[in-house]
XYZ file of N, CA and C in Angstrom:
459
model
N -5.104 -2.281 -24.458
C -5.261 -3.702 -24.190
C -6.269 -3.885 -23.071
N -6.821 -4.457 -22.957
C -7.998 -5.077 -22.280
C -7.695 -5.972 -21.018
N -8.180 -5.550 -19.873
C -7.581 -6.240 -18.832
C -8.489 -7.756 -18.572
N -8.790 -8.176 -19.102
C -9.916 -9.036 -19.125
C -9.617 -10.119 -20.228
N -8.594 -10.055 -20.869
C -8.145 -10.984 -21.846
C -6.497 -11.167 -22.030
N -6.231 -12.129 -22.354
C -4.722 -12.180 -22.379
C -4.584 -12.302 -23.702
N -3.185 -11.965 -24.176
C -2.834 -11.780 -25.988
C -3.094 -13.205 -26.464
N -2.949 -14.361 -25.840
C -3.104 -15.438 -26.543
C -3.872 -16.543 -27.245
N -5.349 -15.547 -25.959
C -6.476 -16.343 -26.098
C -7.340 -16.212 -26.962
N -7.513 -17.552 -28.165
C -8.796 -16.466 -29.413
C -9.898 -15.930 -29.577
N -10.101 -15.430 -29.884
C -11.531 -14.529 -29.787
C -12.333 -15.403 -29.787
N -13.567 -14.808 -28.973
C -14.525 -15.756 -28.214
C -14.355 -17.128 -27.153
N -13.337 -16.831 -26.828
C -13.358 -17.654 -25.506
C -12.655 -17.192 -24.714
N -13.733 -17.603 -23.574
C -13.193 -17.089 -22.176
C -12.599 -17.854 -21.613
N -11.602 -17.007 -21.187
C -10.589 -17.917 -19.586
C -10.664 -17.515 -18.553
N -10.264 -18.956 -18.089
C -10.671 -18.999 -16.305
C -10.190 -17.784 -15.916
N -10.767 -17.226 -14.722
C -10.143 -15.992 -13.623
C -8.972 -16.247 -13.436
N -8.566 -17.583 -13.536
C -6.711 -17.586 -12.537
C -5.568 -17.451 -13.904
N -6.617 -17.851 -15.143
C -5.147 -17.291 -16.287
C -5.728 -16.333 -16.635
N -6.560 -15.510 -16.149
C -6.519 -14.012 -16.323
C -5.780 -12.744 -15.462
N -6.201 -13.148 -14.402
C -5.256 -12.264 -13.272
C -3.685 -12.556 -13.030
N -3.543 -14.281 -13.647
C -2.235 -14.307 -13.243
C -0.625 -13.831 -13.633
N -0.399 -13.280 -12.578
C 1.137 -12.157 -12.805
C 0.596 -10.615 -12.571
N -0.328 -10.615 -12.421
C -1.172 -9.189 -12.372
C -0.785 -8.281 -10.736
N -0.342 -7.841 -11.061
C 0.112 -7.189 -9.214
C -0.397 -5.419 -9.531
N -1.487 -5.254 -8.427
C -1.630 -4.173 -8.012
C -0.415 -3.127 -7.469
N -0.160 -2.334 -7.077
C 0.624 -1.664 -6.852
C 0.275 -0.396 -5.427
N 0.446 -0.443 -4.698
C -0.026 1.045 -4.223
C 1.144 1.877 -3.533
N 0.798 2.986 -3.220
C 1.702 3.693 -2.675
C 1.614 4.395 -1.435
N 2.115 4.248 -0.124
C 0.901 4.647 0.907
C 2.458 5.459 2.663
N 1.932 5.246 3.684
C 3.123 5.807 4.400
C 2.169 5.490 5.898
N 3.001 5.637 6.769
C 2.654 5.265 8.447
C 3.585 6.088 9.070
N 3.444 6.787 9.990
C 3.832 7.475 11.257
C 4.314 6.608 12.382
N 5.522 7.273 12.316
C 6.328 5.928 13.356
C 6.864 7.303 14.645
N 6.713 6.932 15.738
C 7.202 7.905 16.829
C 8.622 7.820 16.759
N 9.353 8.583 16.644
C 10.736 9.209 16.440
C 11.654 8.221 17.300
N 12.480 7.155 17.553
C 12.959 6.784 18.539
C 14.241 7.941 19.082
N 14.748 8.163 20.100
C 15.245 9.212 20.335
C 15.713 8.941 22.013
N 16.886 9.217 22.290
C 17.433 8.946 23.750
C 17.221 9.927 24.177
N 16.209 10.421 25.168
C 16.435 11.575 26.041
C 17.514 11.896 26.783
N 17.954 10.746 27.197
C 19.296 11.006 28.256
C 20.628 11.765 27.220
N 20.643 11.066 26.126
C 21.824 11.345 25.153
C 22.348 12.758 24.885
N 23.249 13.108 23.934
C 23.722 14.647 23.852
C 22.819 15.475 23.176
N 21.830 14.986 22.636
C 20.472 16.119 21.809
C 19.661 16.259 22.982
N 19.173 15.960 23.880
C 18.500 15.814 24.881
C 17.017 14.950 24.484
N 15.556 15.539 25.283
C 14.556 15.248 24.547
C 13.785 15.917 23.068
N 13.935 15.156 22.434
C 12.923 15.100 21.368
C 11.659 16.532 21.499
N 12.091 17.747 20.491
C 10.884 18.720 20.434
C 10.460 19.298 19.069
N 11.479 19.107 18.204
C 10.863 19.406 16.637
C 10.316 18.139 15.825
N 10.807 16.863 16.171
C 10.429 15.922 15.347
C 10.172 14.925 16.212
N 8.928 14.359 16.314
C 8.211 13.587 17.778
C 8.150 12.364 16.149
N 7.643 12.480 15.199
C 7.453 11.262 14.246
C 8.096 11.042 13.054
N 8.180 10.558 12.436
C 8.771 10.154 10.810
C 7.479 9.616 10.352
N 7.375 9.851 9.059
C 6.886 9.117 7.869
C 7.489 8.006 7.315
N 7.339 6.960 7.443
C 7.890 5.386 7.153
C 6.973 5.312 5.158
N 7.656 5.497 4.273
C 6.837 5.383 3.112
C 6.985 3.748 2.652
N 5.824 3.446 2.082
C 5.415 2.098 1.872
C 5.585 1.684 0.365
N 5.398 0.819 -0.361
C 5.011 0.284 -1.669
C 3.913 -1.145 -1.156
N 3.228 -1.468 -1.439
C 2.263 -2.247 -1.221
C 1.416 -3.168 -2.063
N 2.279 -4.026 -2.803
C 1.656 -5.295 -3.593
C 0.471 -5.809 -3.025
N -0.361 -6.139 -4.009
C -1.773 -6.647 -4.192
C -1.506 -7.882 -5.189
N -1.306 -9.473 -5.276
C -1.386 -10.214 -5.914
C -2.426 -10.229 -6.334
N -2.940 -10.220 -7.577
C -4.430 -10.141 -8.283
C -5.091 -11.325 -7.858
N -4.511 -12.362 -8.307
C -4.613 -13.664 -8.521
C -5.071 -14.195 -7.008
N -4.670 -14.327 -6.066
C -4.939 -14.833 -4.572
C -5.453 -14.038 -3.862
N -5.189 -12.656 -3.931
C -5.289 -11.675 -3.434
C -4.021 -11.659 -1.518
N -2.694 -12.518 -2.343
C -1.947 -12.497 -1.394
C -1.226 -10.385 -1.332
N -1.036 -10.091 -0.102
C -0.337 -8.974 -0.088
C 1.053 -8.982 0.239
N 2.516 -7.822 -0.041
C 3.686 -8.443 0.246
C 3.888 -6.448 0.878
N 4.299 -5.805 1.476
C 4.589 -4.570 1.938
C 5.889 -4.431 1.994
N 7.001 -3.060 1.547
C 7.609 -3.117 1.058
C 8.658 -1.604 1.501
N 9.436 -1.507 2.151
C 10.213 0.127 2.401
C 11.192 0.338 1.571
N 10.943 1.219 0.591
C 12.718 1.243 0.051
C 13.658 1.603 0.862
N 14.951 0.909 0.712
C 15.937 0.966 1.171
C 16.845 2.341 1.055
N 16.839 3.333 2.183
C 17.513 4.382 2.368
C 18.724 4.108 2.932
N 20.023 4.265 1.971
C 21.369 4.439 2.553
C 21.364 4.955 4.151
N 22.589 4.387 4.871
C 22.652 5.702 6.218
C 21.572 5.964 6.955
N 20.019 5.131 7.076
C 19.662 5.799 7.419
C 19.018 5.150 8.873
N 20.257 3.929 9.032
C 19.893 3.799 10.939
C 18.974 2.891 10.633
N 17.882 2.694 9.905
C 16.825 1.395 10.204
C 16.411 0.581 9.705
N 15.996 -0.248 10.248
C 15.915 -1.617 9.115
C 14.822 -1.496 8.186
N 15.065 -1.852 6.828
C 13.992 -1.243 6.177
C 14.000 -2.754 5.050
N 13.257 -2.639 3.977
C 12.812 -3.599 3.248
C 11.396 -4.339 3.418
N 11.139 -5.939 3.439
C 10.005 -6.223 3.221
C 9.710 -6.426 4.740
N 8.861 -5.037 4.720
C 8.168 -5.437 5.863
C 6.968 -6.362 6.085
N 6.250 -6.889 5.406
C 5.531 -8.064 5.293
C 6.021 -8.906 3.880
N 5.983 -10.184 4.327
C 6.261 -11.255 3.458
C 5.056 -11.622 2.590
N 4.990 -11.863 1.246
C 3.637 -12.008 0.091
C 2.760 -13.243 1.216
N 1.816 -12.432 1.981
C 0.788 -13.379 2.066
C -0.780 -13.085 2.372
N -1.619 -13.822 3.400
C -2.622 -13.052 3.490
C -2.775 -12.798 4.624
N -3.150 -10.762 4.624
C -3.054 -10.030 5.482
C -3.896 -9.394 6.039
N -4.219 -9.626 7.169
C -5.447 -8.932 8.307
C -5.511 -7.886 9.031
N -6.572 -6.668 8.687
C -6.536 -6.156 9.026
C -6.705 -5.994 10.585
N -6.543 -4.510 11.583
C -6.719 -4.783 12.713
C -8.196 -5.308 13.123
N -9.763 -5.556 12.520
C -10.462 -5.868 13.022
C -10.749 -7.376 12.615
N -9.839 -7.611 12.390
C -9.671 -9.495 11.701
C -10.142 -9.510 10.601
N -10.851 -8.430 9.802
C -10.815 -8.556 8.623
C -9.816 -8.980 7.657
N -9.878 -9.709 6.519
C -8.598 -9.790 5.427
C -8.509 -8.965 4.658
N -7.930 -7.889 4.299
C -7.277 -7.364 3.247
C -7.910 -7.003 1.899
N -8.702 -6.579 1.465
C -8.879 -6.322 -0.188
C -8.091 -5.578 -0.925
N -8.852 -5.647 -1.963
C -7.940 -4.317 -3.133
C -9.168 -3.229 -2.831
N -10.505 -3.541 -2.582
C -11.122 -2.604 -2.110
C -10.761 -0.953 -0.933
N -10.636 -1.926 -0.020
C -9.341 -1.686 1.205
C -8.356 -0.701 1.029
N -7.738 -0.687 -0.138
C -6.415 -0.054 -0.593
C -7.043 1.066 -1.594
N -7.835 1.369 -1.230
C -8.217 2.565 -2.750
C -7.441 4.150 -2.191
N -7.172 4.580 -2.872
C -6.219 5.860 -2.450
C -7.101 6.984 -2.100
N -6.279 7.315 -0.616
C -7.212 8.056 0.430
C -7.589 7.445 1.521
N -8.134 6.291 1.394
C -8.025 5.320 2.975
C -6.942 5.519 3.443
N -7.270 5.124 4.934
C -6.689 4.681 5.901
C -6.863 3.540 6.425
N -6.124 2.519 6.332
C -6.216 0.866 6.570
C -5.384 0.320 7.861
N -5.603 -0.070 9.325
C -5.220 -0.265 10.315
C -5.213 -2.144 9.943
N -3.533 -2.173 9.644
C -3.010 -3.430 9.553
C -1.736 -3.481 10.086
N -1.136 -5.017 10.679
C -0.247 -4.983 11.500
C 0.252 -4.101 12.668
N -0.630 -3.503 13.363
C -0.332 -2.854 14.593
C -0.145 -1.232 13.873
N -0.021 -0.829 12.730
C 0.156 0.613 12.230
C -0.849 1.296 11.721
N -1.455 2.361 11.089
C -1.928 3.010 10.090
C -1.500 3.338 8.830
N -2.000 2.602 8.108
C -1.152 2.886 6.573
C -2.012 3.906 5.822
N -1.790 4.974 5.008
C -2.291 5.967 4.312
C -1.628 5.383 3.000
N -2.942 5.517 2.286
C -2.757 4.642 0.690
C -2.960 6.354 0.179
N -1.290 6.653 -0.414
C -1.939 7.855 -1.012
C -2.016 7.639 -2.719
N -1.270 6.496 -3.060
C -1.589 6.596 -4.876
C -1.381 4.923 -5.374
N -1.751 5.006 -6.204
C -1.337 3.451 -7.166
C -0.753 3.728 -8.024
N -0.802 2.852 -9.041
C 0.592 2.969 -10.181
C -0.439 3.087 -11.201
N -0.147 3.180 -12.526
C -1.143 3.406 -13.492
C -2.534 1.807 -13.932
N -1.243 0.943 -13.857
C -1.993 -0.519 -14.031
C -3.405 -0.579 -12.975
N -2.949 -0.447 -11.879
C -3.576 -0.378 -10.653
C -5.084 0.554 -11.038
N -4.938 1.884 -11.228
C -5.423 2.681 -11.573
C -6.848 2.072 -12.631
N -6.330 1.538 -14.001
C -7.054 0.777 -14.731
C -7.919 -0.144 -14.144
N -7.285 -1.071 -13.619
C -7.630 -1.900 -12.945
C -8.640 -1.678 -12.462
N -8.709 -0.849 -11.498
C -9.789 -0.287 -10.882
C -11.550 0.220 -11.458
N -10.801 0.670 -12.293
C -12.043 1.718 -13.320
C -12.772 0.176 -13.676
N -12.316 -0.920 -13.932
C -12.507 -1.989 -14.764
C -13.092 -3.081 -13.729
N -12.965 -2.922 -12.401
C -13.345 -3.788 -11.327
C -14.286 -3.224 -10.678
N -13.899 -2.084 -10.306
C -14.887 -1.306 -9.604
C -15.359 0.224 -10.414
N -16.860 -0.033 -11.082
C -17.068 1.269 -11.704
C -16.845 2.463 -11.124
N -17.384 2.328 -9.929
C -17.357 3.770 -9.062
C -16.162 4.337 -8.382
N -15.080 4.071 -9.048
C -13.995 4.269 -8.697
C -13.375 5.667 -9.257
N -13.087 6.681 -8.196
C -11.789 7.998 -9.459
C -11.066 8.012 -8.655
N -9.954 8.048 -9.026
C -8.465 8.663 -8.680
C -8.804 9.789 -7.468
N -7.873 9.932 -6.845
C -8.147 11.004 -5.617
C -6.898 12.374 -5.765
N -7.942 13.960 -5.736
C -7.447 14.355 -6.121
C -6.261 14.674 -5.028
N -5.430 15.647 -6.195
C -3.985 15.966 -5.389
C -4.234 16.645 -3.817
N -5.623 17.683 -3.885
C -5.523 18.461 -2.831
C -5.995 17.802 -1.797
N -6.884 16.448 -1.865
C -7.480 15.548 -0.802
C -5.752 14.551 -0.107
N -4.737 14.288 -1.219
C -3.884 13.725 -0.388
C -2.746 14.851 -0.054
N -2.918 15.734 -0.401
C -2.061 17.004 0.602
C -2.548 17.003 1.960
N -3.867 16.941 1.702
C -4.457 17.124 3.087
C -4.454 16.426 4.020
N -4.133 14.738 3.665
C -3.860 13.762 4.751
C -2.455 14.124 4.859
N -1.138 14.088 4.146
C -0.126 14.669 4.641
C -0.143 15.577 5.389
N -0.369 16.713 5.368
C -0.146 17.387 6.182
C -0.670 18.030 7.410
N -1.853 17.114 7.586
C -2.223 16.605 8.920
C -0.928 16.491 9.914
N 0.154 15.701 9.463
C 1.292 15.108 10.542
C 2.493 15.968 10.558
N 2.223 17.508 9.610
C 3.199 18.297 9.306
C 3.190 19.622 11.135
């Protein structure tokens, strides 16, 4: 199917951009380094094998507005508040820039809301999407996002 047409519309005519993209959500998949919170005073003492965590992300791209919504799955037990960490809107990066789908291509590193987010994959739609928006676009291989992981290993 063709990302550029919707099932309903008949051949040879085009529709507007907004009933083409609309319902269309990018997808990405990405993670931020959060410093370990940790009581020195307490019964573990200070903090020496694990100074950070990996906070993993999901990261909506509204096609249509290009509103963004950021997203933690919810880990049982696990002490922190997690869920939507940004609400669907539009989001600036740290140099006051806004946000693209450009922005989000897997392998960046995108400094938004006070963190570093590492976009390590998209979803397949996303993926398409891409090839179809932006020619010069490939997938990034496995051993380039090992390698930003384990930078923090």
């Amino acid at each position: 199917a063709s990302l550029s047409r919707s099932a309903s519309a008949p051949l040879g005519v085009k529709l507007p951009r907004y009933v083409e993209t609309d319902k269309q959500v990018a997808r990405f998949y990405g993670h931020f380094f959060q410093e370990r919170p940790f009581d020195k005073y307490g019964p573990l003492g200070d903090r020496v094998v694990e100074r950070y965590m990996a906070r993993f992300m999901t990261i909506h791209v509204y096609v249509y507005d290009g509103t963004v919504e950021i997203n933690e799955p919810k880990e049982t037990n696990s002490g922190m508040s997690q869920g939507t960490l940004y609400r669907r809107g539009v989001l600036y990066k740290s140099d006051g820039e806004r946000v693209t789908l450009q922005d989000l291509v897997p392998g960046n590193v995108v400094s938004m809301l006070g963190r570093d987010f590492h976009i390590t994959d998209a979803d397949a739609f996303t993926r398409d999407y891409f090839k179809y928006v932006l020619p010069h676009y490939s997938s990034p291989s496995l051993f380039s996002v090992l390698t930003v992981l384990c930078l923090f290993v």
